Coordinates of C-alpha atoms (C1' of nucleotides) in Angstrom, one line a residue:
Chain A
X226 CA 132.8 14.4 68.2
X227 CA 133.8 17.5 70.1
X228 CA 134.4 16.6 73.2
X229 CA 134.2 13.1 72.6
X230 CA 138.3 13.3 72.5
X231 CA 138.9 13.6 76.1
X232 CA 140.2 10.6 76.8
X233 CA 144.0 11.4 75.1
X234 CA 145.9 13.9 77.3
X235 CA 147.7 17.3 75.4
X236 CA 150.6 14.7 73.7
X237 CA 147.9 12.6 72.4
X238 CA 149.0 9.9 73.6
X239 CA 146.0 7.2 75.1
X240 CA 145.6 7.5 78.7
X241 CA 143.5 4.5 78.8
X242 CA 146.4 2.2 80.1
X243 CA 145.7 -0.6 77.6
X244 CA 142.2 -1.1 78.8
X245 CA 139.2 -0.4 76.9
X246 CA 138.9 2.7 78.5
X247 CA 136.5 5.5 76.1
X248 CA 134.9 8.7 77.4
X249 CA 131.5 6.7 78.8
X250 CA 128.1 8.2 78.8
X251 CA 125.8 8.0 81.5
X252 CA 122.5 7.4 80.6
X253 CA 119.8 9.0 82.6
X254 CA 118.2 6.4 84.7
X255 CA 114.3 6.9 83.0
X256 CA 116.1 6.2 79.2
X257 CA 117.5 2.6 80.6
X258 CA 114.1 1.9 81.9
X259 CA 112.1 3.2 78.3
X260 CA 115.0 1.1 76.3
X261 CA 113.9 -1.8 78.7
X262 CA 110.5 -1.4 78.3
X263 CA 110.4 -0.9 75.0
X264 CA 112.5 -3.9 73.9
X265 CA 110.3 -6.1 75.9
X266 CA 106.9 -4.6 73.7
X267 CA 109.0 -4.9 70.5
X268 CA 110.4 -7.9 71.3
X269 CA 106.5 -9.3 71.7
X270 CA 106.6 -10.2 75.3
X271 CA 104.2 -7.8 75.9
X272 CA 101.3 -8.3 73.5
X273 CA 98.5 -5.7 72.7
X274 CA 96.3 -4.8 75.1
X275 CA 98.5 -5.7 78.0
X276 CA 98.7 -3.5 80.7
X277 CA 101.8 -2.8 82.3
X278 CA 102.1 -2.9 86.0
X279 CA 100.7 0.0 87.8
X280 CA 103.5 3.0 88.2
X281 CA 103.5 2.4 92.5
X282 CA 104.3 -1.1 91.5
X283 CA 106.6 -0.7 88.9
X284 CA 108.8 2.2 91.0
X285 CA 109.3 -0.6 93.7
X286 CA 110.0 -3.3 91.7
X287 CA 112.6 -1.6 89.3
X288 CA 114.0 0.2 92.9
X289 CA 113.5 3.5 90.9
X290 CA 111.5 6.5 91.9
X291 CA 108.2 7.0 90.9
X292 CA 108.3 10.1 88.8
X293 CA 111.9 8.4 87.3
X294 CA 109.5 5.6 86.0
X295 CA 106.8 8.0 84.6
X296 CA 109.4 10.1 82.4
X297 CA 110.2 6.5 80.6
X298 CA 106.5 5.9 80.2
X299 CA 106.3 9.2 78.5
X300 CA 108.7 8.4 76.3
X301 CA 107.2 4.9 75.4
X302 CA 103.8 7.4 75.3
X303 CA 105.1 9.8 72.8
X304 CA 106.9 6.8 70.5
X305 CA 103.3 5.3 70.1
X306 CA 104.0 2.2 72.2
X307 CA 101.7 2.5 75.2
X308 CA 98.3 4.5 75.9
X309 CA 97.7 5.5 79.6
X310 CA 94.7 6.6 81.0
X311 CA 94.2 7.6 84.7
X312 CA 91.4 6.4 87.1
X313 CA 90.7 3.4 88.4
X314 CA 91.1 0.5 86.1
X315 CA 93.8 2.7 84.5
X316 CA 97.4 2.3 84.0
X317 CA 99.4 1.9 80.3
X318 CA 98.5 -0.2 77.9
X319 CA 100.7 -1.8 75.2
X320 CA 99.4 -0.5 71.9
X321 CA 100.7 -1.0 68.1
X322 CA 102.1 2.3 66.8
X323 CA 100.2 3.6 63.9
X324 CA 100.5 6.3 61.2
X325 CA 100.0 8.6 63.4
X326 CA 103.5 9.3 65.4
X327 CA 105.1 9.1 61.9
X328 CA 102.9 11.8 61.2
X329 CA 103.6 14.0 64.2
X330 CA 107.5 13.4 62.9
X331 CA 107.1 14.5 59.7
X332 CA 105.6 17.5 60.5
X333 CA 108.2 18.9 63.1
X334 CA 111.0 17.5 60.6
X335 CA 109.5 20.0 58.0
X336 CA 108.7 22.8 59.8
X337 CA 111.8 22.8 62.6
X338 CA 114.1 22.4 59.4
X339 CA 112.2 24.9 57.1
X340 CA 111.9 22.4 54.7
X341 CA 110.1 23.7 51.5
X342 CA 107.2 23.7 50.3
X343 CA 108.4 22.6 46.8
X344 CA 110.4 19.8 48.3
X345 CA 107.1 18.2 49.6
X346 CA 105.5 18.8 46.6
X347 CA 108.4 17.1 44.7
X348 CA 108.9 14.4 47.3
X349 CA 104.8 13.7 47.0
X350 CA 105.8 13.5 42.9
X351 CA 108.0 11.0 43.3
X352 CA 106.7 9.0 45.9
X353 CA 103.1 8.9 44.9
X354 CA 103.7 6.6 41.9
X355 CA 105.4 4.1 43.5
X356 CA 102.1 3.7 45.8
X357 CA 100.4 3.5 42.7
X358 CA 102.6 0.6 41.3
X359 CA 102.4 -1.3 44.8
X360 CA 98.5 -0.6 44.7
X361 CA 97.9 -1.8 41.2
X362 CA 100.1 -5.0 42.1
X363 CA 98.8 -5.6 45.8
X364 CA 94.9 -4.2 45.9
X365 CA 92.4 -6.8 47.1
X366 CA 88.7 -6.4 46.3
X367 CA 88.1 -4.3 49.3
X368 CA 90.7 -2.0 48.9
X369 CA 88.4 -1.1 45.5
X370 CA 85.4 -1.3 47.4
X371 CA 87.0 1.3 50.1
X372 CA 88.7 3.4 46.7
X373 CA 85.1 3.7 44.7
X374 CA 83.4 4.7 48.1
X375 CA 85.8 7.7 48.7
X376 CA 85.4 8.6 45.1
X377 CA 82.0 8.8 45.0
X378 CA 82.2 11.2 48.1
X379 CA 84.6 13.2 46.9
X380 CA 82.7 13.9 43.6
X381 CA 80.0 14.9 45.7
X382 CA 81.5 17.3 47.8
X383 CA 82.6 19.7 44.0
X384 CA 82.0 22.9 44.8
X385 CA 83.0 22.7 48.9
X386 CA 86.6 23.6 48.3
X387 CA 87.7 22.5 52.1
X388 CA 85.6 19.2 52.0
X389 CA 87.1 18.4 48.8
X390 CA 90.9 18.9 49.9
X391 CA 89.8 16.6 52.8
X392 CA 88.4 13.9 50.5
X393 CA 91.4 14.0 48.1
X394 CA 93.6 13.2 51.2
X395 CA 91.5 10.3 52.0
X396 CA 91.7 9.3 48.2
X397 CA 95.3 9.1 48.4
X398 CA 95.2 7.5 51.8
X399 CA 92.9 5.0 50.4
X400 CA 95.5 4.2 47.6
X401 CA 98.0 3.8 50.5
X402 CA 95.7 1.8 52.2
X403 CA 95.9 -0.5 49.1
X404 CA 99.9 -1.0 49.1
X405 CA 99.6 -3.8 51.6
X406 CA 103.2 -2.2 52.6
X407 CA 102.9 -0.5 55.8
X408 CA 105.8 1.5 55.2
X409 CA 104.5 3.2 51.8
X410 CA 101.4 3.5 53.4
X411 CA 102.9 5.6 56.3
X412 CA 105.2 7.8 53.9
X413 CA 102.6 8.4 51.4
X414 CA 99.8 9.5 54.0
X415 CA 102.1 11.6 56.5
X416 CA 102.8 13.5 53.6
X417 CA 99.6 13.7 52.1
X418 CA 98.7 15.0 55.3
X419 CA 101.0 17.7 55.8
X420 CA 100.7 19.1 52.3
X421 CA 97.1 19.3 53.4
X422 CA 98.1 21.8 55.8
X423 CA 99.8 23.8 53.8
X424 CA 97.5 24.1 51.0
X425 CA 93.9 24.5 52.8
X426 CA 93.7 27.8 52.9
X427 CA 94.4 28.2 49.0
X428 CA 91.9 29.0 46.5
X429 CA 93.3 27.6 43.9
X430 CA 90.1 24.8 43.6
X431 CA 88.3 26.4 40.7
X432 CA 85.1 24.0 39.4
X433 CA 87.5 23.0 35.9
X434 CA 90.3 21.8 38.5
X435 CA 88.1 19.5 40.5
X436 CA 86.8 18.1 37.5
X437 CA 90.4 17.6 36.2
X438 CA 91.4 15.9 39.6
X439 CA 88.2 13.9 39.5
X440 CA 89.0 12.8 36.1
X441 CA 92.6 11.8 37.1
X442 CA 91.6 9.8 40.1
X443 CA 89.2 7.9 37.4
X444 CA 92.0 6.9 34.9
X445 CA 94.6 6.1 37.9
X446 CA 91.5 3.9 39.7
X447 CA 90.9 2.3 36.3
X448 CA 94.6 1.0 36.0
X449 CA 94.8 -0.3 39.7
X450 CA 91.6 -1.9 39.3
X451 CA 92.5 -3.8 36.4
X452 CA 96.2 -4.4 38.3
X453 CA 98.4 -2.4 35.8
X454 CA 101.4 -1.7 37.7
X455 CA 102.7 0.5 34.9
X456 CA 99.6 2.2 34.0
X457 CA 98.9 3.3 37.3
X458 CA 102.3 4.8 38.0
X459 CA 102.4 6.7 35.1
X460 CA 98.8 8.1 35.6
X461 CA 99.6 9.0 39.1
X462 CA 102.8 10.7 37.7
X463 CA 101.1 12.7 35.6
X464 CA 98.4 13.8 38.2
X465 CA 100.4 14.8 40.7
X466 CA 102.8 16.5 38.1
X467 CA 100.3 18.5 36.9
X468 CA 99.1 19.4 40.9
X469 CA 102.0 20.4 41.7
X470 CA 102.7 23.1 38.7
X471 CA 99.6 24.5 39.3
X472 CA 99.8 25.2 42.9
X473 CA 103.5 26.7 42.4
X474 CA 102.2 28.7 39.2
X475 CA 99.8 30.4 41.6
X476 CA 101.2 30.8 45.1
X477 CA 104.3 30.1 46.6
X478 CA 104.8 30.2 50.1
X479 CA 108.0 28.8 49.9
X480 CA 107.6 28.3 54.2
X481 CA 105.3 25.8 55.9
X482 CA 103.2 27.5 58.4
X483 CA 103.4 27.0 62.0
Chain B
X161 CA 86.3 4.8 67.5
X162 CA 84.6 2.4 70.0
X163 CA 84.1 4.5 72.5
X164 CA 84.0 8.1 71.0
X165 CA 80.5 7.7 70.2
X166 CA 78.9 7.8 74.0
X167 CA 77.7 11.3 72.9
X168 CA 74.8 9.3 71.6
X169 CA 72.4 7.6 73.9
X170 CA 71.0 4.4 73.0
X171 CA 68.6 5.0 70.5
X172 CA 71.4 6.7 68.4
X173 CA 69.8 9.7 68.4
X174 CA 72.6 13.0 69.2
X175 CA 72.3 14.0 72.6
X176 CA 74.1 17.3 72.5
X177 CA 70.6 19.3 72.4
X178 CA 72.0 20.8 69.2
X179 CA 74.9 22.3 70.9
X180 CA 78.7 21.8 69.6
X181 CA 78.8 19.2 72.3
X182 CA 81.5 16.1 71.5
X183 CA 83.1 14.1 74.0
X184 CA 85.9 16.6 75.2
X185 CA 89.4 15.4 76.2
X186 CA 91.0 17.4 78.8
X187 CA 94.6 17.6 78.3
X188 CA 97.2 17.6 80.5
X189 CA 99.1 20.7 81.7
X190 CA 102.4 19.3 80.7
X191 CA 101.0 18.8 77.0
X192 CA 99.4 22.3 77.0
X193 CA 103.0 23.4 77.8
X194 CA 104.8 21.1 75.4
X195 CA 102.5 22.1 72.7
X196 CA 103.0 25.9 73.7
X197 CA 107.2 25.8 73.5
X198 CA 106.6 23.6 70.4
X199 CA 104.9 26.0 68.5
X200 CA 107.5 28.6 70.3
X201 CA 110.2 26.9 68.3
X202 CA 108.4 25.9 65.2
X203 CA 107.5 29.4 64.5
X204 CA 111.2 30.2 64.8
X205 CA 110.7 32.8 68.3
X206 CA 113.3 30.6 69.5
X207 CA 116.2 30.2 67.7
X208 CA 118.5 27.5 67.2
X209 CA 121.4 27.3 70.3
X210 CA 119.0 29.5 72.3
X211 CA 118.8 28.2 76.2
X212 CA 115.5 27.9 77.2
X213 CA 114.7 29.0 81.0
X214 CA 115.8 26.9 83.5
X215 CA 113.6 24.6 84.8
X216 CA 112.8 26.1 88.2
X217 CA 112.4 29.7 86.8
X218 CA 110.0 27.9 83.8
X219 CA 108.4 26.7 87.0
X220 CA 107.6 29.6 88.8
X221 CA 107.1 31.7 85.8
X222 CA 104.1 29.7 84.0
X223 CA 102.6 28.5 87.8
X224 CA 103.3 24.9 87.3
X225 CA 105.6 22.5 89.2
X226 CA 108.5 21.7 88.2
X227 CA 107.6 18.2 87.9
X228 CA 105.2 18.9 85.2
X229 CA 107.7 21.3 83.3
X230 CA 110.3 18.8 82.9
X231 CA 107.3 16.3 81.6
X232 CA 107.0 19.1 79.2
X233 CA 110.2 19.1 78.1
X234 CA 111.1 15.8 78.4
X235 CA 108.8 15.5 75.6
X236 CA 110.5 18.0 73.2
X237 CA 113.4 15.8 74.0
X238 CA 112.2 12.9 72.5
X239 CA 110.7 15.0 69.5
X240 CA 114.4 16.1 68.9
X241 CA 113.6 20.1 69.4
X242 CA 115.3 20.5 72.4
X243 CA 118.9 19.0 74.0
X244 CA 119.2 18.7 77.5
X245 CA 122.9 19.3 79.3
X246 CA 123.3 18.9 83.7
X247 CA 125.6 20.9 85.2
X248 CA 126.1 24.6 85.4
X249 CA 125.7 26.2 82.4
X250 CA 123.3 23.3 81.5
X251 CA 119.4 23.6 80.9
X252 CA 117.5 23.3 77.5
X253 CA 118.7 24.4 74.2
X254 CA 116.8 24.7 71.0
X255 CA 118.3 22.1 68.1
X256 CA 116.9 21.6 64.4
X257 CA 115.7 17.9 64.4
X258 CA 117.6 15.9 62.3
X259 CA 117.0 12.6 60.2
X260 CA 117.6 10.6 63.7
X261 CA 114.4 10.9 65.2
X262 CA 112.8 10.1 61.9
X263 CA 115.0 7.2 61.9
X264 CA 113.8 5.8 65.2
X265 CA 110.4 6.4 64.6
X266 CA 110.3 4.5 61.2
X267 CA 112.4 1.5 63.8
X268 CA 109.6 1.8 66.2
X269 CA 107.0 1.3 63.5
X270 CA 108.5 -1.6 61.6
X271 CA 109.4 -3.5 64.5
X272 CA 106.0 -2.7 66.7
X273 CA 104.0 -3.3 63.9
X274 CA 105.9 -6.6 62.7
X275 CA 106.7 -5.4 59.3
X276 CA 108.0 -7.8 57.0
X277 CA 111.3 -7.5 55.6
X278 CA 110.2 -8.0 52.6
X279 CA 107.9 -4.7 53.0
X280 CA 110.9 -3.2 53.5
X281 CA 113.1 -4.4 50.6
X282 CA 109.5 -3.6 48.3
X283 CA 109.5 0.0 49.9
X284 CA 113.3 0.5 49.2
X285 CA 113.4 -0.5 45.6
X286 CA 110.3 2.1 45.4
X287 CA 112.0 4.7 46.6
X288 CA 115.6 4.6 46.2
X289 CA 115.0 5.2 42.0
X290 CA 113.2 8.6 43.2
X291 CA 116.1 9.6 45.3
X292 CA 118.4 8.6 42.3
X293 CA 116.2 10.7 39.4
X294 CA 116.8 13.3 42.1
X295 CA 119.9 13.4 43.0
X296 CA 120.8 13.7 39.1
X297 CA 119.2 16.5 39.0
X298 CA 120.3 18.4 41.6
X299 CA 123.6 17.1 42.8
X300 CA 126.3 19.7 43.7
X301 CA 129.9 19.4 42.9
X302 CA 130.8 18.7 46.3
X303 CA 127.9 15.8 46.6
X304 CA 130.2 14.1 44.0
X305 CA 133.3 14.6 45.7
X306 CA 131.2 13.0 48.7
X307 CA 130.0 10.2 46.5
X308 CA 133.4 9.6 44.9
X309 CA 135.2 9.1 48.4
X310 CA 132.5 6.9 49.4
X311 CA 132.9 4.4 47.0
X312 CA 136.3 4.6 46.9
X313 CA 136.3 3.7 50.5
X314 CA 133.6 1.5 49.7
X315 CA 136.1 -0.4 47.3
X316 CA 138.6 -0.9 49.8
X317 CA 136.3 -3.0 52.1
X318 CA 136.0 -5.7 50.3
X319 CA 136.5 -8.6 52.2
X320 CA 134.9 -7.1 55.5
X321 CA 131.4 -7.7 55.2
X322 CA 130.2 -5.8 57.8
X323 CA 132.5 -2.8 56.8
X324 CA 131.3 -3.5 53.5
X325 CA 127.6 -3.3 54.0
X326 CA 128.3 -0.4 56.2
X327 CA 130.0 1.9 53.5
X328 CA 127.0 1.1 50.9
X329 CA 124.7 2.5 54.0
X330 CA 127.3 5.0 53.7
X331 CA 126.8 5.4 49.9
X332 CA 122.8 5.3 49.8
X333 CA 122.9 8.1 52.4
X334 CA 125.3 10.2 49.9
X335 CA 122.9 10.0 47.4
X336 CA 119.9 11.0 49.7
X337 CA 122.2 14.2 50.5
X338 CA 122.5 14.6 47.1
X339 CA 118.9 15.1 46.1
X340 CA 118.8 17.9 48.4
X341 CA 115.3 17.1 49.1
X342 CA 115.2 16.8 53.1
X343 CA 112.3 14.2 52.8
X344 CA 113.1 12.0 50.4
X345 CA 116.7 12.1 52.6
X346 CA 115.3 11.3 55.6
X347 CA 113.3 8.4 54.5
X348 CA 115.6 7.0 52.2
X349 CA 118.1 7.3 55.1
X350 CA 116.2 5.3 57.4
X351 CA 115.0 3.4 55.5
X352 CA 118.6 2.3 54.5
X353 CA 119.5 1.8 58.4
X354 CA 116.5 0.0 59.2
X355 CA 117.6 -2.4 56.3
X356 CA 121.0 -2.6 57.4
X357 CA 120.0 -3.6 61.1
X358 CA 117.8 -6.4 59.6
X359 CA 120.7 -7.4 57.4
X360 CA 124.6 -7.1 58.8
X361 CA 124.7 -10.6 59.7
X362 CA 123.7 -12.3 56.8
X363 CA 127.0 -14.0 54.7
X364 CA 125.0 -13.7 51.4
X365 CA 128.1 -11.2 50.3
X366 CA 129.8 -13.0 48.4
X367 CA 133.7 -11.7 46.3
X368 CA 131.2 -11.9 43.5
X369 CA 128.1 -9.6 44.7
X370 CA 130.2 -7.3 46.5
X371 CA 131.9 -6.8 42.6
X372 CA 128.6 -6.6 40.8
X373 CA 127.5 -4.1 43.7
X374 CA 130.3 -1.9 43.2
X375 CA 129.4 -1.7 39.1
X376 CA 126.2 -0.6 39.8
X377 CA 127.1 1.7 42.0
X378 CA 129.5 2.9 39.5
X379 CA 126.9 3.0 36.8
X380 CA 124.4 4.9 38.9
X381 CA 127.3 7.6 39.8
X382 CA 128.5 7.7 36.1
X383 CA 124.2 8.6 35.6
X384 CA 124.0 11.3 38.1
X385 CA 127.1 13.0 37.7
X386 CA 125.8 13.4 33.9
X387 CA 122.9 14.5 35.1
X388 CA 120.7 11.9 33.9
X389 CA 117.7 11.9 35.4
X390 CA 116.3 9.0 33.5
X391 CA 119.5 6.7 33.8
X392 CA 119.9 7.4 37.3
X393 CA 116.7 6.0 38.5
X394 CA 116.7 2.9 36.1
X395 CA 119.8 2.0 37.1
X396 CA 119.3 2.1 40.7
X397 CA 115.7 0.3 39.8
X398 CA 117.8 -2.8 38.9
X399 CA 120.2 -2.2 41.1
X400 CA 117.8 -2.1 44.5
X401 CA 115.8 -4.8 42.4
X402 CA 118.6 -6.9 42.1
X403 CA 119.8 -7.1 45.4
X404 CA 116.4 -7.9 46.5
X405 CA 115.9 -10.9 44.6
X406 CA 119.2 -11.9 46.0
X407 CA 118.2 -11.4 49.8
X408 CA 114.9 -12.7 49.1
X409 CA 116.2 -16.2 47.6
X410 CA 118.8 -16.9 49.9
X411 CA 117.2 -16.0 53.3
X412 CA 113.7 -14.5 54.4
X413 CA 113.9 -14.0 58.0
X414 CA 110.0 -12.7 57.6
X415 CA 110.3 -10.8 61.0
X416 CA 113.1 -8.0 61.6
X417 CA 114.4 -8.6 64.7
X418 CA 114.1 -6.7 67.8
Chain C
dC225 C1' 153.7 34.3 86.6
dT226 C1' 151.7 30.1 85.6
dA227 C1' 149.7 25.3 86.6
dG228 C1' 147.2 22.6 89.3
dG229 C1' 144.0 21.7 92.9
dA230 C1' 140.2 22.9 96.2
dC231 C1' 136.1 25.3 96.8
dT232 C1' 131.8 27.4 95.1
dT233 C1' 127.8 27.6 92.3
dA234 C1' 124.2 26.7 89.0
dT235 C1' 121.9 23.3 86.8
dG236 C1' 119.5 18.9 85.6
dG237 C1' 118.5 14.1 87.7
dC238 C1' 116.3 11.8 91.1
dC239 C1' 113.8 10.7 95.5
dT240 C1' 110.1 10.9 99.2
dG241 C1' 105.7 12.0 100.4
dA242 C1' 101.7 14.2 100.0
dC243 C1' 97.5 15.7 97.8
dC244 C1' 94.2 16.3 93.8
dT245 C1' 91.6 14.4 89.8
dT246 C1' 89.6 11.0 87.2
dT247 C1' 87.3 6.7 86.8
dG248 C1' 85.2 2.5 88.0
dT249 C1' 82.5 -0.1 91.5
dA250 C1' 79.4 -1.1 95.1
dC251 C1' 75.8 0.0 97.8
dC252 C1' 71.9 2.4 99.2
dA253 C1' 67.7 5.4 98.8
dT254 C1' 64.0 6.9 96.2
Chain D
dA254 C1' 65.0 1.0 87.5
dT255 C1' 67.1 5.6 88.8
dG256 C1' 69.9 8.3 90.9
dG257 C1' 73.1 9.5 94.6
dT258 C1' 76.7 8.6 97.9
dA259 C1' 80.8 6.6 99.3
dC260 C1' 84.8 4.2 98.5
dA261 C1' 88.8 2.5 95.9
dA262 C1' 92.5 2.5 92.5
dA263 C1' 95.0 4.6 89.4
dG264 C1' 97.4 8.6 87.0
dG265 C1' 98.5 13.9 87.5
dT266 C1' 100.5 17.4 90.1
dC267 C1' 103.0 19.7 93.6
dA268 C1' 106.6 20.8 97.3
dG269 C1' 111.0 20.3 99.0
dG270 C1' 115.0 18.2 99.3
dC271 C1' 119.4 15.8 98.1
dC272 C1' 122.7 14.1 94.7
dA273 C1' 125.6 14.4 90.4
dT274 C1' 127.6 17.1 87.0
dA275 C1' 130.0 20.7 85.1
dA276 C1' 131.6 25.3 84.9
dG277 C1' 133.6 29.1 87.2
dT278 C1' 136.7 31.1 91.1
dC279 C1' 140.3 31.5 93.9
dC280 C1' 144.3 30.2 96.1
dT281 C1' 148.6 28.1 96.6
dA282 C1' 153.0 25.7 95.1
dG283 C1' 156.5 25.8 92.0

DNA sequence: CTAGGACTTATGGCCTGACCTTTGTACCAT
DNA sequence: ATGGTACAAAGGTCAGGCCATAAGTCCTAG
């Protein structure tokens, strides 16, 4: 918006003779290419699995040079779109973007912006109900298959303070899991995830608290099992209510590290 | 997963003769330099506005070519840490990311994993009653003064649909800001684009909705300026709910486009 | 003395061409 | 069969250059 303005002279009057003349961008040669590329794998015309054509190939065809088509690649590579893998047989691959760039975003939203430490714990308070809800309404029999089985693991693993942290995370993934809305599931576990790394280190795991946690996972299982949307919110509400005050009673860090 | 486990030999027995052995990956040097400024700006070393070096002296001073450093940078590009200006007195400069890259990674997922729309509405009428219950708690005097002026300019586009459906983008995004919570913000945010993009040409806005939008946009502001938590997120529960039903049984579109 | 234009310079963008590294395949020797 | 050697195909990296862009510098016309 700064120097967007260039295209009226000192009077302000519009120099653009009556055309559609704006100040126009230039876009680097490697971003046309990754918008290209990348419309045609959203777009479907690419399927999973597909490999695209070899970067030689691809520099020729396109009339661009080779390293100008490798920096759109990397793009397409760090957005979660393609895989590549060097060697013969090689090449990129189309590939369905998971959790896991939502994740890497996340994390270098919170910590280049300093976000808080009580803002992910309040964000996690508000957001982890609404999984709850969707789970309670959406959860297929194997979603409490998968549930039970990371419960039982996690009350095995009392008294293993890091192993447990890592369990509750995969508790709350599994709940994700259960949504059915990949959308939830990727807000709810990114953030899951980085409050892990934030909190590992703590000590705050005494034997009554894992038992409390335990118990609270029970009651908020219970209610998606038996598909009360209401139940389940409010359980996970209160679980994750209580977490919080308890970690910001003991130690506030107010930063995220790294 | 499916091909991570070649550290065991046929009879599934661990080969690694007891030693930490696990099927190394060998990164490249432009990732180990990525992840090295990355943590460089993450940890705060490097300001915000700060140049980094130019790319040849990066080049000469870390041994790589220079090739590999703009890889390197390229990538912090896309994460949003970094802008990128030609010229003379161009090169690299440190920038806080912003909701945008969080918005095109949530586009990226919905549309590469063929999210349905109605995932999206589900996830929006989850979350937008958090951001509301929020927002009434911790709205400034000058979000409301922001709020107020969107919906008066709001109420001026009737008529012009796609005005119209922009300014309540406009609105929803006033209320993230308002729950000074930079994560719910940025989610609710995109999530509000990513809507809108999947949305701007439908005619279902009617003289009527666009009235019975504008009360209950009304309602929710008369709620959060009071500071009621409660109210707030109901109303903005029937609200989201409402519109929902009213997308859903005119037009379902199943796949977003693009 | 000032305004505008021509030159200079520093920087990223891009190209060509080469070499190295990794990985898969084929073939051969033991 | 087992292992080794050679080859091939692909990405990863480097070197050096030229072009495009944008800021500074200087010089001249008015």
């Amino acid at each position: 918006m700064t120097q967007a303005d260039n295209a009226q002279d000192d009077s302000g009057v519009d120099i653009g003779l009556g055309l559609g003349l704006a100040p126009m961008s230039v876009p680097k040669s490697s971003d046309v290419l990754a918008n290209h590329l990348r419309q045609q794998i959203l777009e479907g015309k690419l399927v999973e699995g597909s490999a695209l054509p070899v970067e030689r190939a691809l520099a020729t065809s396109v009339g661009l040079g080779r390293q100008t088509v490798r920096d759109a690649l990397r793009v397409l590579e760090i957005e979660g779109l393609i895989v590549t893998r060097p060697g013969r047989a090689g090449g990129s691959f189309v590939r369905r973007p998971d959790t896991a760039t939502f994740e890497r975003t996340l994390n270098v939203l919170v910590s280049g912006r300093g976000v808080k430490f009580h803002s992910l714990l309040e964000a996690r308070e508000g957001l982890e109900p609404v999984a709850a809800r969707l789970a309670a309404l959406h959860r297929t029999d194997d979603d409490l298959v998968a549930l039970d089985r990371v419960a039982a693991k996690m009350a095995e693993s009392r008294g293993n303070v890091p192993l447990f942290l890592q369990c509750n995370v995969e508790w709350h993934v599994a709940v994700g899991a259960a949504t059915h809305n990949e959308v939830i599931e990727a807000i709810v576990n990114s953030l899951s995830k980085v409050i892990l790394r934030s909190t590992d280190i703590e000590e705050f795991n005494s034997e009554e608290t894992m038992g409390a946690t335990l118990e609270a996972h029970s009651r908020i299982l219970k209610a998606i099992r038996a598909g009360d949307a209401d139940k389940a919110a409010s359980s996970m509400s209160k679980h994750v209510h209580v977490y919080r005050e308890l970690v910001e009673n003991l130690n506030v860090p107010e930063d995220i590290p790294m």
